[in-house]
Amino acid sequence: MFPFLIKAKELILDIFFPPICLNCRKNLNNRNVLVCDDCLNAIHLNNTLFCPVCRARLAENKKICHFDGRYLLAAAGNYDDPTLKNLIHYFKYQSFQNLAPILGDLLIQYLQKSQLINQSTNKLINYLIVPIPLHSKRRR
């Protein structure tokens, strides 16, 4: 009896609140998915680290300029990418916490593409990831 009630609830939700992609607003077949495959595949991920001073791409993740810089900059995607920008906006400012696994998968793909993860152990190789802190207004 309970499976029937669950299916009835999902059907009613699909009628009044159909699942749509957060980015392109297309109808989705699965209620548990927030973004369609077309939008996810459209996100271009970087494959290198960057110089923190001049933002130059670092070949083989080694410093080739500004040797006095204390860190390397890693950005999984370009912030001008509209799909990625929308997903981050929904996650940060509209409390779509269900986007965390999707954004986490994008980060893991970037770390694998840039060869910062040991493929056999799935651990970082001589790197430390530090998140960018929130602005004090956002924290309040």
XYZ file of N, CA and C in Angstrom:
420
model
N 0.816 -1.200 0.000
C 0.000 0.000 0.000
C 0.853 1.255 0.000
N 1.975 1.236 0.709
C 2.807 2.424 0.774
C 3.428 2.797 -0.572
N 3.881 1.824 -1.392
C 4.416 2.214 -2.702
C 3.377 2.933 -3.564
N 2.121 2.547 -3.449
C 1.075 3.218 -4.201
C 0.952 4.676 -3.761
N 1.003 4.924 -2.461
C 0.901 6.297 -1.955
C 2.103 7.137 -2.388
N 3.262 6.539 -2.399
C 4.457 7.266 -2.815
C 4.359 7.641 -4.292
N 3.921 6.704 -5.131
C 3.762 6.996 -6.555
C 2.680 8.048 -6.788
N 1.619 7.990 -6.019
C 0.549 8.987 -6.152
C 1.067 10.373 -5.773
N 1.860 10.443 -4.711
C 2.425 11.725 -4.282
C 3.348 12.283 -5.363
N 4.201 11.430 -5.953
C 5.117 11.871 -6.998
C 4.362 12.331 -8.240
N 3.273 11.638 -8.566
C 2.472 12.034 -9.719
C 1.836 13.405 -9.499
N 1.304 13.623 -8.317
C 0.690 14.924 -8.003
C 1.741 16.034 -8.034
N 2.917 15.763 -7.475
C 3.995 16.754 -7.513
C 4.431 17.048 -8.940
N 4.489 16.010 -9.779
C 4.887 16.210 -11.173
C 3.859 17.034 -11.942
N 2.586 16.916 -11.570
C 1.544 17.685 -12.253
C 1.628 19.158 -11.866
N 1.727 19.440 -10.572
C 1.729 20.829 -10.102
C 3.115 21.477 -10.156
N 4.161 20.698 -9.932
C 5.528 21.204 -9.921
C 6.411 20.279 -10.762
N 6.315 20.374 -12.078
C 7.114 19.460 -12.909
C 8.609 19.726 -12.717
N 9.417 18.665 -12.720
C 10.857 18.867 -12.556
C 11.445 19.529 -13.799
N 12.158 20.630 -13.593
C 12.784 21.350 -14.693
C 14.257 21.581 -14.375
N 15.035 21.725 -15.416
C 16.468 22.005 -15.281
C 16.636 23.414 -14.707
N 17.514 23.563 -13.726
C 17.733 24.868 -13.121
C 18.339 25.869 -14.094
N 19.048 25.381 -15.082
C 19.728 26.294 -15.990
C 18.886 26.647 -17.216
N 18.444 25.635 -17.970
C 17.766 25.909 -19.242
C 16.247 25.820 -19.160
N 15.726 25.385 -18.049
C 14.279 25.284 -17.807
C 13.583 24.220 -18.653
N 14.338 23.245 -19.168
C 13.709 22.129 -19.890
C 13.109 21.154 -18.891
N 12.081 20.440 -19.330
C 11.479 19.417 -18.469
C 12.453 18.257 -18.292
N 12.502 17.734 -17.082
C 13.363 16.601 -16.756
C 12.509 15.364 -16.525
N 13.056 14.213 -16.840
C 12.335 12.960 -16.623
C 12.442 12.472 -15.188
N 13.499 12.828 -14.518
C 13.767 12.338 -13.171
C 13.652 13.483 -12.174
N 12.858 13.294 -11.149
C 12.664 14.322 -10.133
C 13.917 14.547 -9.301
N 14.791 13.550 -9.200
C 15.984 13.651 -8.358
C 17.137 14.372 -9.040
N 16.997 14.696 -10.316
C 18.045 15.391 -11.064
C 17.672 16.861 -11.153
N 18.653 17.738 -10.908
C 18.380 19.172 -10.932
C 18.833 19.855 -12.214
N 19.770 19.222 -12.927
C 20.338 19.819 -14.129
C 20.345 18.768 -15.236
N 19.963 19.174 -16.435
C 19.927 18.225 -17.551
C 21.348 17.899 -18.024
N 21.468 16.789 -18.744
C 22.772 16.349 -19.239
C 23.367 17.338 -20.228
N 22.521 17.981 -21.034
C 23.031 18.951 -22.007
C 23.736 20.113 -21.315
N 23.153 20.599 -20.234
C 23.762 21.709 -19.501
C 25.050 21.274 -18.801
N 25.052 20.084 -18.212
C 26.263 19.594 -17.552
C 27.391 19.387 -18.555
N 27.068 18.863 -19.735
C 28.091 18.634 -20.746
C 28.590 19.931 -21.373
N 27.822 21.011 -21.253
C 28.227 22.293 -21.819
C 29.254 23.016 -20.948
N 29.423 22.593 -19.710
C 30.382 23.245 -18.816
C 31.794 22.857 -19.233
N 32.609 23.866 -19.527
C 34.004 23.627 -19.911
C 34.858 23.677 -18.649
N 35.566 22.580 -18.377
C 36.445 22.518 -17.215
C 37.884 22.788 -17.631
N 38.608 23.527 -16.794
C 40.024 23.777 -17.035
C 40.808 22.495 -16.800
N 42.062 22.489 -17.236
C 42.896 21.312 -17.017
C 44.291 21.664 -16.497
N 44.478 22.904 -16.069
C 45.770 23.315 -15.526
C 45.564 24.198 -14.304
N 46.671 24.496 -13.643
C 46.684 25.499 -12.580
C 47.025 26.847 -13.205
N 46.881 27.918 -12.426
C 47.116 29.260 -12.941
C 48.060 30.015 -12.015
N 48.776 30.968 -12.591
C 49.631 31.859 -11.804
C 48.727 32.824 -11.042
N 48.944 33.020 -9.730
C 48.070 33.911 -8.972
C 48.290 35.386 -9.292
N 49.398 35.725 -9.927
C 49.706 37.124 -10.216
C 49.153 37.538 -11.575
N 49.532 36.785 -12.623
C 49.151 37.186 -13.975
C 48.074 36.305 -14.592
N 47.641 35.285 -13.885
C 46.589 34.360 -14.327
C 46.978 33.540 -15.558
N 48.275 33.411 -15.812
C 48.735 32.603 -16.940
C 48.558 31.124 -16.620
N 48.224 30.342 -17.641
C 48.115 28.892 -17.458
C 49.508 28.332 -17.225
N 49.629 27.429 -16.257
C 50.919 26.854 -15.916
C 51.048 25.476 -16.551
N 51.969 25.357 -17.488
C 52.193 24.082 -18.157
C 52.725 23.070 -17.153
N 52.181 21.893 -17.184
C 52.574 20.796 -16.301
C 52.495 21.190 -14.818
N 51.656 22.153 -14.508
C 51.408 22.603 -13.127
C 52.687 23.033 -12.415
N 53.601 23.641 -13.142
C 54.843 24.144 -12.563
C 54.926 25.632 -12.817
N 55.528 26.366 -11.883
C 55.662 27.806 -12.033
C 56.618 28.126 -13.177
N 56.148 28.955 -14.095
C 56.986 29.396 -15.195
C 57.145 30.914 -15.167
N 56.440 31.561 -14.267
C 56.526 33.006 -14.121
C 56.251 33.350 -12.658
N 56.615 34.534 -12.236
C 56.340 35.021 -10.884
C 56.693 33.971 -9.822
N 57.966 33.656 -9.743
C 58.430 32.619 -8.815
C 58.271 33.025 -7.359
N 58.038 34.321 -7.103
C 57.856 34.777 -5.725
C 56.441 34.521 -5.201
N 55.522 34.085 -6.053
C 54.160 33.767 -5.610
C 54.168 32.587 -4.658
N 53.378 32.667 -3.601
C 53.393 31.637 -2.565
C 52.444 30.480 -2.835
N 51.582 30.621 -3.786
C 50.591 29.584 -4.034
C 50.292 29.523 -5.524
N 49.555 28.504 -5.918
C 49.063 28.373 -7.284
C 47.542 28.465 -7.241
N 46.984 29.020 -8.252
C 45.533 29.200 -8.305
C 44.913 28.058 -9.099
N 43.901 27.433 -8.521
C 43.173 26.364 -9.201
C 41.715 26.786 -9.339
N 41.250 26.832 -10.555
C 39.849 27.159 -10.825
C 39.299 26.084 -11.751
N 38.300 25.369 -11.283
C 37.754 24.249 -12.059
C 37.128 24.720 -13.357
N 36.477 25.854 -13.332
C 35.817 26.348 -14.533
C 35.970 27.847 -14.645
N 35.507 28.374 -15.748
C 35.556 29.801 -15.992
C 34.282 30.437 -15.432
N 34.423 31.511 -14.699
C 33.258 32.150 -14.097
C 32.398 32.876 -15.130
N 32.895 32.991 -16.352
C 32.078 33.559 -17.419
C 31.154 32.520 -18.046
N 31.333 31.254 -17.692
C 30.476 30.185 -18.190
C 29.091 30.361 -17.566
N 28.056 30.642 -18.365
C 26.736 30.937 -17.793
C 26.126 29.770 -17.010
N 26.349 28.542 -17.464
C 25.783 27.393 -16.759
C 26.413 27.243 -15.385
N 27.731 27.283 -15.326
C 28.439 27.165 -14.054
C 28.096 28.322 -13.129
N 27.993 29.502 -13.687
C 27.631 30.693 -12.899
C 26.243 30.530 -12.275
N 25.280 30.017 -13.052
C 23.926 29.792 -12.532
C 23.921 28.756 -11.408
N 24.645 27.655 -11.605
C 24.671 26.603 -10.589
C 25.282 27.103 -9.282
N 26.376 27.833 -9.389
C 27.004 28.380 -8.176
C 26.074 29.377 -7.499
N 25.394 30.197 -8.295
C 24.460 31.170 -7.727
C 23.320 30.471 -6.977
N 22.741 29.452 -7.586
C 21.678 28.699 -6.911
C 22.194 28.046 -5.630
N 23.400 27.514 -5.680
C 23.964 26.832 -4.511
C 24.263 27.812 -3.375
N 24.885 28.937 -3.700
C 25.319 29.865 -2.658
C 24.193 30.738 -2.120
N 23.352 31.270 -3.000
C 22.423 32.311 -2.583
C 20.973 31.873 -2.495
N 20.625 30.718 -3.058
C 19.240 30.276 -2.997
C 19.095 28.939 -2.288
N 20.161 28.527 -1.602
C 20.158 27.343 -0.719
C 19.730 26.056 -1.399
N 20.181 25.839 -2.636
C 19.955 24.558 -3.308
C 21.086 23.621 -2.896
N 20.984 23.059 -1.699
C 22.034 22.206 -1.166
C 22.180 20.907 -1.961
N 21.150 20.525 -2.716
C 21.225 19.309 -3.526
C 22.183 19.455 -4.703
N 22.669 20.666 -4.966
C 23.650 20.870 -6.022
C 25.066 20.522 -5.570
N 25.274 20.306 -4.280
C 26.612 20.015 -3.756
C 27.244 18.800 -4.427
N 26.533 17.669 -4.597
C 27.164 16.529 -5.275
C 27.532 16.824 -6.727
N 26.710 17.598 -7.419
C 26.990 17.924 -8.821
C 28.236 18.793 -8.914
N 28.304 19.840 -8.096
C 29.467 20.717 -8.108
C 30.710 19.980 -7.608
N 30.535 19.082 -6.650
C 31.650 18.270 -6.163
C 32.191 17.357 -7.252
N 31.298 16.767 -8.052
C 31.735 15.928 -9.164
C 32.514 16.740 -10.199
N 32.073 17.973 -10.451
C 32.812 18.839 -11.379
C 34.209 19.132 -10.844
N 34.318 19.361 -9.539
C 35.622 19.617 -8.930
C 36.525 18.394 -9.033
N 35.971 17.219 -8.800
C 36.764 15.988 -8.909
C 37.220 15.780 -10.354
N 36.339 16.046 -11.316
C 36.728 15.921 -12.724
C 37.871 16.868 -13.055
N 37.810 18.094 -12.525
C 38.887 19.063 -12.757
C 40.201 18.576 -12.149
N 40.145 18.076 -10.927
C 41.364 17.595 -10.275
C 41.960 16.415 -11.039
N 41.125 15.558 -11.599
C 41.629 14.438 -12.387
C 42.210 14.913 -13.715
N 41.532 15.863 -14.383
C 42.028 16.384 -15.652
C 43.356 17.106 -15.486
N 43.523 17.813 -14.377
C 44.751 18.567 -14.160
C 45.826 17.722 -13.490
N 45.561 16.447 -13.298
C 46.502 15.477 -12.745
C 47.004 15.874 -11.354
N 46.106 16.345 -10.530
C 46.435 16.690 -9.148
C 46.070 15.571 -8.182
N 45.391 14.543 -8.687
C 44.966 13.412 -7.859
C 45.712 12.163 -8.323
N 46.206 11.417 -7.366
C 46.805 10.113 -7.666
C 45.664 9.181 -8.075
N 45.725 8.622 -9.273
C 44.631 7.818 -9.810
C 44.367 6.553 -8.990
N 45.405 5.975 -8.397
C 45.203 4.721 -7.665
C 44.620 4.944 -6.274
N 44.994 6.038 -5.601
C 44.521 6.265 -4.231
C 43.451 7.346 -4.137
N 43.230 8.110 -5.218
C 42.283 9.238 -5.224
C 42.597 10.261 -4.137
N 43.875 10.514 -3.908
C 44.310 11.530 -2.945
C 45.132 12.580 -3.666
N 45.099 13.808 -3.124
C 45.870 14.899 -3.709
C 47.360 14.615 -3.615
N 48.109 15.054 -4.615
C 49.549 14.859 -4.646
C 50.222 16.176 -4.271
N 50.714 16.294 -3.054
C 51.487 17.457 -2.598
C 50.767 18.787 -2.751
N 49.464 18.803 -2.632
C 48.696 20.030 -2.725
C 47.732 20.104 -1.558
N 47.315 21.308 -1.251
C 46.344 21.560 -0.210
C 45.264 22.456 -0.797
N 44.016 22.072 -0.630
C 42.904 22.883 -1.127
C 42.400 23.758 0.006
N 42.340 25.070 -0.256
C 41.859 26.023 0.737
C 40.674 26.763 0.123
N 39.513 26.711 0.766
C 38.354 27.418 0.199
C 38.491 28.921 0.380
N 37.842 29.646 -0.497
C 37.825 31.097 -0.375
C 36.801 31.448 0.693
N 37.193 32.224 1.715
C 36.254 32.518 2.812
C 35.106 33.421 2.374
N 34.023 33.332 3.112
C 32.858 34.163 2.848
C 33.127 35.607 3.240
N 32.444 36.502 2.578
C 32.478 37.893 2.984
C 31.748 38.010 4.326
N 32.132 38.957 5.146
C 31.527 39.069 6.497
C 30.025 39.302 6.433
N 29.531 40.027 5.424
C 28.093 40.267 5.292
C 27.373 38.947 4.992
N 27.951 38.128 4.139
C 27.328 36.847 3.791
C 27.328 35.907 5.001
N 28.396 35.945 5.778
C 28.469 35.090 6.957
C 27.364 35.453 7.960
N 27.116 36.750 8.127
C 26.042 37.187 9.044
C 24.694 36.768 8.517
